[in-house]
Amino acid sequence: MKLTILGYYGGYPFNGGGTSGYLIQSQGFNLMLDAGSGTLLALQKVLDPLQLDALLLSHYHQDHIADVGVLQYEWQLQTGPRKQDVLPIYGHMEDPLNFAALTWPAATIGKKYDPNSALELGPFVITFLRTIHPVPTFAIRIVEKKTGSVLVYTADSAAMPALNDFAAKANVLMVDTNFFANRTGQLWHMTAPQAGQLAHQAQVKTLILTHLPQITSFEELKQQASTKAGAAIKVLVAADEKNIEI
Ligand SMILES: [Zn+2]
Ligand SMILES: [Zn+2]
């Protein structure tokens, strides 16, 4: 499968970069994962949005859904050829108002996922894990059926031991790395050392730091994660990557 980073900042867009959003493609199936601010513009550079097969949302914070509304308008108003009549948008049902907003007439339809069950979507089998975050949020594990390749996305979460098993042996692990090591107090996201530690415990092949703080040089963040991840794990920063083959 191919991963394209569409946005990588936490909270708000910055310096030309959007907030969380990713395109995952396999065997002609185009899955968008989260749709943060600026991600529709980024998507349009690599794929006609009417060619999406599905959008999957980890939670309903704005830095993950800000572009859902304009994506719905594009599906409503754009007249080009489309892959299907309406775009399915998968979200959890624990927030009825936000879930209801996923349906837009003649454009998109909200589909619920059950976080306790596997979701089969095209070439993928997707499972979920509830994270530690102020609103219901689910980490997402995507297995490409044909190859067995695994992409794990922590979504937004404080550090939590259950992620070690959930992310086990992933080919690529994308971690909410919003903070440097010196961040104190109540954390709803991980620090760079915590991201590295998770990658180490889960024995993943590649760690991608994402949901980044609003800085322009990520060397120190990467260094802090790499020290804990260990030499066997390749550490990348989402801001520096465009396409990753998994
Ligand atoms: Zn976020
Ligand atoms: Zn969040």
PDB file of C-alpha atoms and ligand atoms in Angstrom:
ATOM      1  CA  MET A   1       0.000   0.000   0.000  1.00  0.00           C
ATOM      2  CA  LYS A   2       1.051   3.572  -0.531  1.00  0.00           C
ATOM      3  CA  LEU A   3       0.796   6.274   2.128  1.00  0.00           C
ATOM      4  CA  THR A   4       0.661   9.948   1.157  1.00  0.00           C
ATOM      5  CA  ILE A   5       0.916  12.565   3.894  1.00  0.00           C
ATOM      6  CA  LEU A   6      -1.671  15.314   3.324  1.00  0.00           C
ATOM      7  CA  GLY A   7      -1.254  17.212   6.610  1.00  0.00           C
ATOM      8  CA  TYR A   8       0.841  16.737   9.716  1.00  0.00           C
ATOM      9  CA  TYR A   9       0.414  19.540  12.259  1.00  0.00           C
ATOM     10  CA  GLY A  10      -1.563  19.215  15.477  1.00  0.00           C
ATOM     11  CA  GLY A  11      -4.165  21.845  16.330  1.00  0.00           C
ATOM     12  CA  TYR A  12      -3.881  24.326  13.475  1.00  0.00           C
ATOM     13  CA  PRO A  13      -2.164  24.633  10.092  1.00  0.00           C
ATOM     14  CA  PHE A  14       1.172  26.400   9.951  1.00  0.00           C
ATOM     15  CA  ASN A  15       3.813  27.490   7.474  1.00  0.00           C
ATOM     16  CA  GLY A  16       1.979  26.001   4.472  1.00  0.00           C
ATOM     17  CA  GLY A  17       1.323  22.654   6.164  1.00  0.00           C
ATOM     18  CA  GLY A  18      -2.120  21.334   7.064  1.00  0.00           C
ATOM     19  CA  THR A  19      -3.334  19.369  10.073  1.00  0.00           C
ATOM     20  CA  SER A  20      -3.903  15.605  10.203  1.00  0.00           C
ATOM     21  CA  GLY A  21      -4.831  13.865   6.973  1.00  0.00           C
ATOM     22  CA  TYR A  22      -3.481  10.895   5.026  1.00  0.00           C
ATOM     23  CA  LEU A  23      -4.230   9.076   1.782  1.00  0.00           C
ATOM     24  CA  ILE A  24      -3.791   5.303   1.775  1.00  0.00           C
ATOM     25  CA  GLN A  25      -3.981   3.526  -1.559  1.00  0.00           C
ATOM     26  CA  SER A  26      -3.958  -0.133  -2.534  1.00  0.00           C
ATOM     27  CA  GLN A  27      -5.138  -1.978  -5.644  1.00  0.00           C
ATOM     28  CA  GLY A  28      -6.974   1.073  -6.954  1.00  0.00           C
ATOM     29  CA  PHE A  29      -8.763   1.721  -3.647  1.00  0.00           C
ATOM     30  CA  ASN A  30      -8.357   5.250  -2.272  1.00  0.00           C
ATOM     31  CA  LEU A  31      -8.889   5.650   1.456  1.00  0.00           C
ATOM     32  CA  MET A  32      -8.537   9.020   3.156  1.00  0.00           C
ATOM     33  CA  LEU A  33      -7.759   8.892   6.865  1.00  0.00           C
ATOM     34  CA  ASP A  34      -8.800  12.028   8.758  1.00  0.00           C
ATOM     35  CA  ALA A  35      -9.460  15.305   6.938  1.00  0.00           C
ATOM     36  CA  GLY A  36      -7.802  18.130   8.816  1.00  0.00           C
ATOM     37  CA  SER A  37      -7.433  21.745   7.779  1.00  0.00           C
ATOM     38  CA  GLY A  38      -5.684  22.110   4.425  1.00  0.00           C
ATOM     39  CA  THR A  39      -5.884  18.432   3.501  1.00  0.00           C
ATOM     40  CA  LEU A  40      -8.402  18.867   0.678  1.00  0.00           C
ATOM     41  CA  LEU A  41      -5.959  21.180  -1.124  1.00  0.00           C
ATOM     42  CA  ALA A  42      -3.179  18.648  -0.580  1.00  0.00           C
ATOM     43  CA  LEU A  43      -5.403  15.800  -1.781  1.00  0.00           C
ATOM     44  CA  GLN A  44      -6.331  17.671  -4.980  1.00  0.00           C
ATOM     45  CA  LYS A  45      -2.639  17.739  -5.927  1.00  0.00           C
ATOM     46  CA  VAL A  46      -2.432  13.939  -5.973  1.00  0.00           C
ATOM     47  CA  LEU A  47      -5.987  12.644  -6.575  1.00  0.00           C
ATOM     48  CA  ASP A  48      -9.338  13.936  -7.794  1.00  0.00           C
ATOM     49  CA  PRO A  49     -11.359  13.900  -4.544  1.00  0.00           C
ATOM     50  CA  LEU A  50     -14.287  12.374  -6.472  1.00  0.00           C
ATOM     51  CA  GLN A  51     -12.102   9.281  -6.877  1.00  0.00           C
ATOM     52  CA  LEU A  52     -12.022   8.589  -3.136  1.00  0.00           C
ATOM     53  CA  ASP A  53     -13.590   5.286  -2.064  1.00  0.00           C
ATOM     54  CA  ALA A  54     -13.983   6.209   1.615  1.00  0.00           C
ATOM     55  CA  LEU A  55     -13.006   8.631   4.351  1.00  0.00           C
ATOM     56  CA  LEU A  56     -12.297   7.239   7.825  1.00  0.00           C
ATOM     57  CA  LEU A  57     -12.233   9.505  10.892  1.00  0.00           C
ATOM     58  CA  SER A  58     -10.407   8.796  14.148  1.00  0.00           C
ATOM     59  CA  HIS A  59     -12.347  11.410  16.163  1.00  0.00           C
ATOM     60  CA  TYR A  60     -14.219  14.666  15.783  1.00  0.00           C
ATOM     61  CA  HIS A  61     -11.663  17.277  16.817  1.00  0.00           C
ATOM     62  CA  GLN A  62     -11.430  20.041  14.229  1.00  0.00           C
ATOM     63  CA  ASP A  63      -7.787  19.427  13.374  1.00  0.00           C
ATOM     64  CA  HIS A  64      -8.984  16.030  12.048  1.00  0.00           C
ATOM     65  CA  ILE A  65     -12.311  17.015  10.455  1.00  0.00           C
ATOM     66  CA  ALA A  66     -12.034  20.692   9.445  1.00  0.00           C
ATOM     67  CA  ASP A  67     -12.080  19.852   5.722  1.00  0.00           C
ATOM     68  CA  VAL A  68     -14.978  17.375   5.866  1.00  0.00           C
ATOM     69  CA  GLY A  69     -17.466  20.157   5.101  1.00  0.00           C
ATOM     70  CA  VAL A  70     -15.662  21.428   2.013  1.00  0.00           C
ATOM     71  CA  LEU A  71     -15.055  17.865   0.833  1.00  0.00           C
ATOM     72  CA  GLN A  72     -18.819  17.359   1.057  1.00  0.00           C
ATOM     73  CA  TYR A  73     -19.370  20.525  -1.001  1.00  0.00           C
ATOM     74  CA  GLU A  74     -16.906  19.304  -3.606  1.00  0.00           C
ATOM     75  CA  TRP A  75     -18.796  15.989  -3.878  1.00  0.00           C
ATOM     76  CA  GLN A  76     -22.026  17.981  -4.170  1.00  0.00           C
ATOM     77  CA  LEU A  77     -20.878  20.613  -6.663  1.00  0.00           C
ATOM     78  CA  GLN A  78     -18.040  19.205  -8.751  1.00  0.00           C
ATOM     79  CA  THR A  79     -19.377  17.803 -12.012  1.00  0.00           C
ATOM     80  CA  GLY A  80     -16.488  15.553 -13.067  1.00  0.00           C
ATOM     81  CA  PRO A  81     -16.718  11.757 -13.183  1.00  0.00           C
ATOM     82  CA  ARG A  82     -17.098  10.194  -9.771  1.00  0.00           C
ATOM     83  CA  LYS A  83     -16.275   6.752  -8.509  1.00  0.00           C
ATOM     84  CA  GLN A  84     -19.617   6.311  -6.737  1.00  0.00           C
ATOM     85  CA  ASP A  85     -22.814   8.279  -6.190  1.00  0.00           C
ATOM     86  CA  VAL A  86     -21.964   9.345  -2.648  1.00  0.00           C
ATOM     87  CA  LEU A  87     -18.801   9.123  -0.574  1.00  0.00           C
ATOM     88  CA  PRO A  88     -19.031   6.975   2.564  1.00  0.00           C
ATOM     89  CA  ILE A  89     -17.535   8.663   5.635  1.00  0.00           C
ATOM     90  CA  TYR A  90     -16.811   6.272   8.491  1.00  0.00           C
ATOM     91  CA  GLY A  91     -16.959   7.619  12.033  1.00  0.00           C
ATOM     92  CA  HIS A  92     -17.784   6.399  15.517  1.00  0.00           C
ATOM     93  CA  MET A  93     -21.285   6.845  16.967  1.00  0.00           C
ATOM     94  CA  GLU A  94     -20.362   8.210  20.395  1.00  0.00           C
ATOM     95  CA  ASP A  95     -20.984  11.807  19.328  1.00  0.00           C
ATOM     96  CA  PRO A  96     -24.403  11.861  17.601  1.00  0.00           C
ATOM     97  CA  LEU A  97     -24.262  15.473  16.396  1.00  0.00           C
ATOM     98  CA  ASN A  98     -20.890  15.137  14.715  1.00  0.00           C
ATOM     99  CA  PHE A  99     -21.825  11.712  13.323  1.00  0.00           C
ATOM    100  CA  ALA A 100     -25.032  13.111  11.824  1.00  0.00           C
ATOM    101  CA  ALA A 101     -23.020  15.849  10.080  1.00  0.00           C
ATOM    102  CA  LEU A 102     -21.154  13.205   8.059  1.00  0.00           C
ATOM    103  CA  THR A 103     -24.221  12.808   5.850  1.00  0.00           C
ATOM    104  CA  TRP A 104     -24.758  15.520   3.242  1.00  0.00           C
ATOM    105  CA  PRO A 105     -27.480  15.093   0.617  1.00  0.00           C
ATOM    106  CA  ALA A 106     -26.283  13.819  -2.760  1.00  0.00           C
ATOM    107  CA  ALA A 107     -22.685  14.045  -1.576  1.00  0.00           C
ATOM    108  CA  THR A 108     -21.704  11.888   1.403  1.00  0.00           C
ATOM    109  CA  ILE A 109     -23.197   9.333   3.755  1.00  0.00           C
ATOM    110  CA  GLY A 110     -22.155   8.727   7.357  1.00  0.00           C
ATOM    111  CA  LYS A 111     -21.307   5.101   8.152  1.00  0.00           C
ATOM    112  CA  LYS A 112     -20.709   3.953  11.692  1.00  0.00           C
ATOM    113  CA  TYR A 113     -17.818   1.776  12.682  1.00  0.00           C
ATOM    114  CA  ASP A 114     -17.981  -0.428  15.722  1.00  0.00           C
ATOM    115  CA  PRO A 115     -14.646   0.022  17.514  1.00  0.00           C
ATOM    116  CA  ASN A 116     -14.961  -3.508  18.917  1.00  0.00           C
ATOM    117  CA  SER A 117     -15.227  -5.152  15.508  1.00  0.00           C
ATOM    118  CA  ALA A 118     -13.029  -5.362  12.451  1.00  0.00           C
ATOM    119  CA  LEU A 119     -14.105  -3.219   9.515  1.00  0.00           C
ATOM    120  CA  GLU A 120     -13.493  -4.566   6.008  1.00  0.00           C
ATOM    121  CA  LEU A 121     -12.965  -1.758   3.546  1.00  0.00           C
ATOM    122  CA  GLY A 122     -11.870  -2.713   0.034  1.00  0.00           C
ATOM    123  CA  PRO A 123      -8.399  -4.289   0.242  1.00  0.00           C
ATOM    124  CA  PHE A 124      -8.057  -3.484   3.961  1.00  0.00           C
ATOM    125  CA  VAL A 125      -9.051  -4.969   7.306  1.00  0.00           C
ATOM    126  CA  ILE A 126      -9.233  -2.221   9.924  1.00  0.00           C
ATOM    127  CA  THR A 127      -9.310  -2.541  13.713  1.00  0.00           C
ATOM    128  CA  PHE A 128      -9.592   0.060  16.444  1.00  0.00           C
ATOM    129  CA  LEU A 129      -8.348   0.863  19.944  1.00  0.00           C
ATOM    130  CA  ARG A 130      -9.815   3.517  22.209  1.00  0.00           C
ATOM    131  CA  THR A 131      -7.142   6.052  23.164  1.00  0.00           C
ATOM    132  CA  ILE A 132      -6.666   8.440  26.073  1.00  0.00           C
ATOM    133  CA  HIS A 133      -7.955  11.801  24.822  1.00  0.00           C
ATOM    134  CA  PRO A 134     -10.593  14.339  25.971  1.00  0.00           C
ATOM    135  CA  VAL A 135     -13.168  13.060  23.431  1.00  0.00           C
ATOM    136  CA  PRO A 136     -13.838   9.500  22.152  1.00  0.00           C
ATOM    137  CA  THR A 137     -10.915   8.727  19.858  1.00  0.00           C
ATOM    138  CA  PHE A 138      -9.719   5.537  18.200  1.00  0.00           C
ATOM    139  CA  ALA A 139      -6.291   4.437  17.083  1.00  0.00           C
ATOM    140  CA  ILE A 140      -6.492   2.619  13.763  1.00  0.00           C
ATOM    141  CA  ARG A 141      -4.674  -0.495  12.511  1.00  0.00           C
ATOM    142  CA  ILE A 142      -4.873  -1.089   8.776  1.00  0.00           C
ATOM    143  CA  VAL A 143      -3.845  -4.449   7.346  1.00  0.00           C
ATOM    144  CA  GLU A 144      -3.523  -4.861   3.610  1.00  0.00           C
ATOM    145  CA  LYS A 145      -5.136  -8.251   3.025  1.00  0.00           C
ATOM    146  CA  LYS A 146      -3.091  -9.208  -0.023  1.00  0.00           C
ATOM    147  CA  THR A 147       0.353  -8.621   1.492  1.00  0.00           C
ATOM    148  CA  GLY A 148      -0.217  -8.578   5.246  1.00  0.00           C
ATOM    149  CA  SER A 149       1.469  -5.162   5.434  1.00  0.00           C
ATOM    150  CA  VAL A 150       0.416  -3.146   8.464  1.00  0.00           C
ATOM    151  CA  LEU A 151       0.002   0.591   9.011  1.00  0.00           C
ATOM    152  CA  VAL A 152      -0.891   1.756  12.522  1.00  0.00           C
ATOM    153  CA  TYR A 153      -2.032   5.285  13.362  1.00  0.00           C
ATOM    154  CA  THR A 154      -2.291   6.243  17.013  1.00  0.00           C
ATOM    155  CA  ALA A 155      -4.693   9.096  16.196  1.00  0.00           C
ATOM    156  CA  ASP A 156      -4.560  11.480  19.181  1.00  0.00           C
ATOM    157  CA  SER A 157      -3.575   9.926  22.468  1.00  0.00           C
ATOM    158  CA  ALA A 158      -1.613  10.260  25.636  1.00  0.00           C
ATOM    159  CA  ALA A 159       0.948   7.498  26.073  1.00  0.00           C
ATOM    160  CA  MET A 160      -0.782   4.234  26.964  1.00  0.00           C
ATOM    161  CA  PRO A 161       0.603   0.689  27.318  1.00  0.00           C
ATOM    162  CA  ALA A 162      -2.198  -0.905  25.245  1.00  0.00           C
ATOM    163  CA  LEU A 163      -0.765   0.787  22.159  1.00  0.00           C
ATOM    164  CA  ASN A 164       2.304  -1.483  22.399  1.00  0.00           C
ATOM    165  CA  ASP A 165       0.277  -4.578  21.447  1.00  0.00           C
ATOM    166  CA  PHE A 166      -2.011  -2.703  19.094  1.00  0.00           C
ATOM    167  CA  ALA A 167       0.975  -1.451  17.077  1.00  0.00           C
ATOM    168  CA  ALA A 168       2.976  -4.692  17.337  1.00  0.00           C
ATOM    169  CA  LYS A 169       5.225  -5.445  14.350  1.00  0.00           C
ATOM    170  CA  ALA A 170       3.687  -2.728  12.188  1.00  0.00           C
ATOM    171  CA  ASN A 171       5.553  -1.928   9.020  1.00  0.00           C
ATOM    172  CA  VAL A 172       4.777   1.723   9.628  1.00  0.00           C
ATOM    173  CA  LEU A 173       3.586   3.364  12.852  1.00  0.00           C
ATOM    174  CA  MET A 174       2.342   6.968  12.763  1.00  0.00           C
ATOM    175  CA  VAL A 175       2.416   8.513  16.235  1.00  0.00           C
ATOM    176  CA  ASP A 176       0.818  11.660  17.627  1.00  0.00           C
ATOM    177  CA  THR A 177       4.074  13.381  18.636  1.00  0.00           C
ATOM    178  CA  ASN A 178       2.971  16.844  19.668  1.00  0.00           C
ATOM    179  CA  PHE A 179       5.501  17.552  22.384  1.00  0.00           C
ATOM    180  CA  PHE A 180       9.183  17.659  23.186  1.00  0.00           C
ATOM    181  CA  ALA A 181      10.564  15.683  26.125  1.00  0.00           C
ATOM    182  CA  ASN A 182      10.362  18.597  28.550  1.00  0.00           C
ATOM    183  CA  ARG A 183       6.578  19.000  28.303  1.00  0.00           C
ATOM    184  CA  THR A 184       4.924  18.600  31.704  1.00  0.00           C
ATOM    185  CA  GLY A 185       1.395  18.586  33.125  1.00  0.00           C
ATOM    186  CA  GLN A 186      -1.660  16.771  31.787  1.00  0.00           C
ATOM    187  CA  LEU A 187      -0.754  15.489  28.329  1.00  0.00           C
ATOM    188  CA  TRP A 188      -3.352  14.510  25.704  1.00  0.00           C
ATOM    189  CA  HIS A 189      -0.640  13.724  23.158  1.00  0.00           C
ATOM    190  CA  MET A 190       2.732  11.991  23.277  1.00  0.00           C
ATOM    191  CA  THR A 191       6.202  13.426  23.651  1.00  0.00           C
ATOM    192  CA  ALA A 192       8.956  12.500  21.212  1.00  0.00           C
ATOM    193  CA  PRO A 193      10.616  10.070  23.678  1.00  0.00           C
ATOM    194  CA  GLN A 194       7.227   8.429  24.321  1.00  0.00           C
ATOM    195  CA  ALA A 195       6.751   8.003  20.555  1.00  0.00           C
ATOM    196  CA  GLY A 196      10.186   6.397  20.310  1.00  0.00           C
ATOM    197  CA  GLN A 197       9.495   4.164  23.296  1.00  0.00           C
ATOM    198  CA  LEU A 198       6.199   2.978  21.759  1.00  0.00           C
ATOM    199  CA  ALA A 199       7.926   2.148  18.481  1.00  0.00           C
ATOM    200  CA  HIS A 200      10.602   0.245  20.392  1.00  0.00           C
ATOM    201  CA  GLN A 201       8.116  -1.749  22.491  1.00  0.00           C
ATOM    202  CA  ALA A 202       5.977  -2.561  19.465  1.00  0.00           C
ATOM    203  CA  GLN A 203       9.023  -3.539  17.385  1.00  0.00           C
ATOM    204  CA  VAL A 204       7.855  -1.661  14.339  1.00  0.00           C
ATOM    205  CA  LYS A 205       9.984  -1.186  11.247  1.00  0.00           C
ATOM    206  CA  THR A 206       9.374   2.511  10.616  1.00  0.00           C
ATOM    207  CA  LEU A 207       8.165   5.252  12.947  1.00  0.00           C
ATOM    208  CA  ILE A 208       6.622   8.399  11.518  1.00  0.00           C
ATOM    209  CA  LEU A 209       6.272  11.361  13.851  1.00  0.00           C
ATOM    210  CA  THR A 210       3.139  13.336  13.027  1.00  0.00           C
ATOM    211  CA  HIS A 211       0.570  15.693  14.626  1.00  0.00           C
ATOM    212  CA  LEU A 212       3.610  17.912  15.002  1.00  0.00           C
ATOM    213  CA  PRO A 213       4.153  21.084  17.022  1.00  0.00           C
ATOM    214  CA  GLN A 214       4.296  24.354  15.041  1.00  0.00           C
ATOM    215  CA  ILE A 215       8.018  24.450  14.409  1.00  0.00           C
ATOM    216  CA  THR A 216       9.969  24.373  11.162  1.00  0.00           C
ATOM    217  CA  SER A 217      13.006  22.305  12.143  1.00  0.00           C
ATOM    218  CA  PHE A 218      12.241  18.849  13.438  1.00  0.00           C
ATOM    219  CA  GLU A 219      15.789  17.611  14.047  1.00  0.00           C
ATOM    220  CA  GLU A 220      15.559  17.781  17.829  1.00  0.00           C
ATOM    221  CA  LEU A 221      12.135  16.106  17.899  1.00  0.00           C
ATOM    222  CA  LYS A 222      13.486  13.321  15.688  1.00  0.00           C
ATOM    223  CA  GLN A 223      16.608  12.980  17.829  1.00  0.00           C
ATOM    224  CA  GLN A 224      14.549  12.600  21.005  1.00  0.00           C
ATOM    225  CA  ALA A 225      12.377   9.899  19.410  1.00  0.00           C
ATOM    226  CA  SER A 226      15.298   8.068  17.807  1.00  0.00           C
ATOM    227  CA  THR A 227      17.178   7.751  21.103  1.00  0.00           C
ATOM    228  CA  LYS A 228      14.290   5.745  22.590  1.00  0.00           C
ATOM    229  CA  ALA A 229      13.356   3.879  19.418  1.00  0.00           C
ATOM    230  CA  GLY A 230      16.818   2.402  18.992  1.00  0.00           C
ATOM    231  CA  ALA A 231      19.005   1.982  15.934  1.00  0.00           C
ATOM    232  CA  ALA A 232      16.874  -0.806  14.384  1.00  0.00           C
ATOM    233  CA  ILE A 233      13.934   1.503  13.757  1.00  0.00           C
ATOM    234  CA  LYS A 234      13.843   4.057  10.975  1.00  0.00           C
ATOM    235  CA  VAL A 235      12.429   7.353  12.270  1.00  0.00           C
ATOM    236  CA  LEU A 236      10.808   9.804   9.854  1.00  0.00           C
ATOM    237  CA  VAL A 237       9.063  13.143  10.338  1.00  0.00           C
ATOM    238  CA  ALA A 238       5.760  13.481   8.477  1.00  0.00           C
ATOM    239  CA  ALA A 239       6.580  17.065   7.457  1.00  0.00           C
ATOM    240  CA  ASP A 240       9.591  15.820   5.489  1.00  0.00           C
ATOM    241  CA  GLU A 241       7.816  12.975   3.668  1.00  0.00           C
ATOM    242  CA  LYS A 242       5.357  12.849   0.810  1.00  0.00           C
ATOM    243  CA  ASN A 243       4.974   9.230  -0.253  1.00  0.00           C
ATOM    244  CA  ILE A 244       5.865   6.101   1.650  1.00  0.00           C
ATOM    245  CA  GLU A 245       5.552   2.602   0.223  1.00  0.00           C
ATOM    246  CA  ILE A 246       4.465   0.170   2.903  1.00  0.00           C
TER     247      ILE A 246
HETATM  248 ZN    ZN B   1      -5.446  16.444  16.889  1.00  0.00          ZN
HETATM  249 ZN    ZN B   2      -7.773  15.387  19.202  1.00  0.00          ZN
END
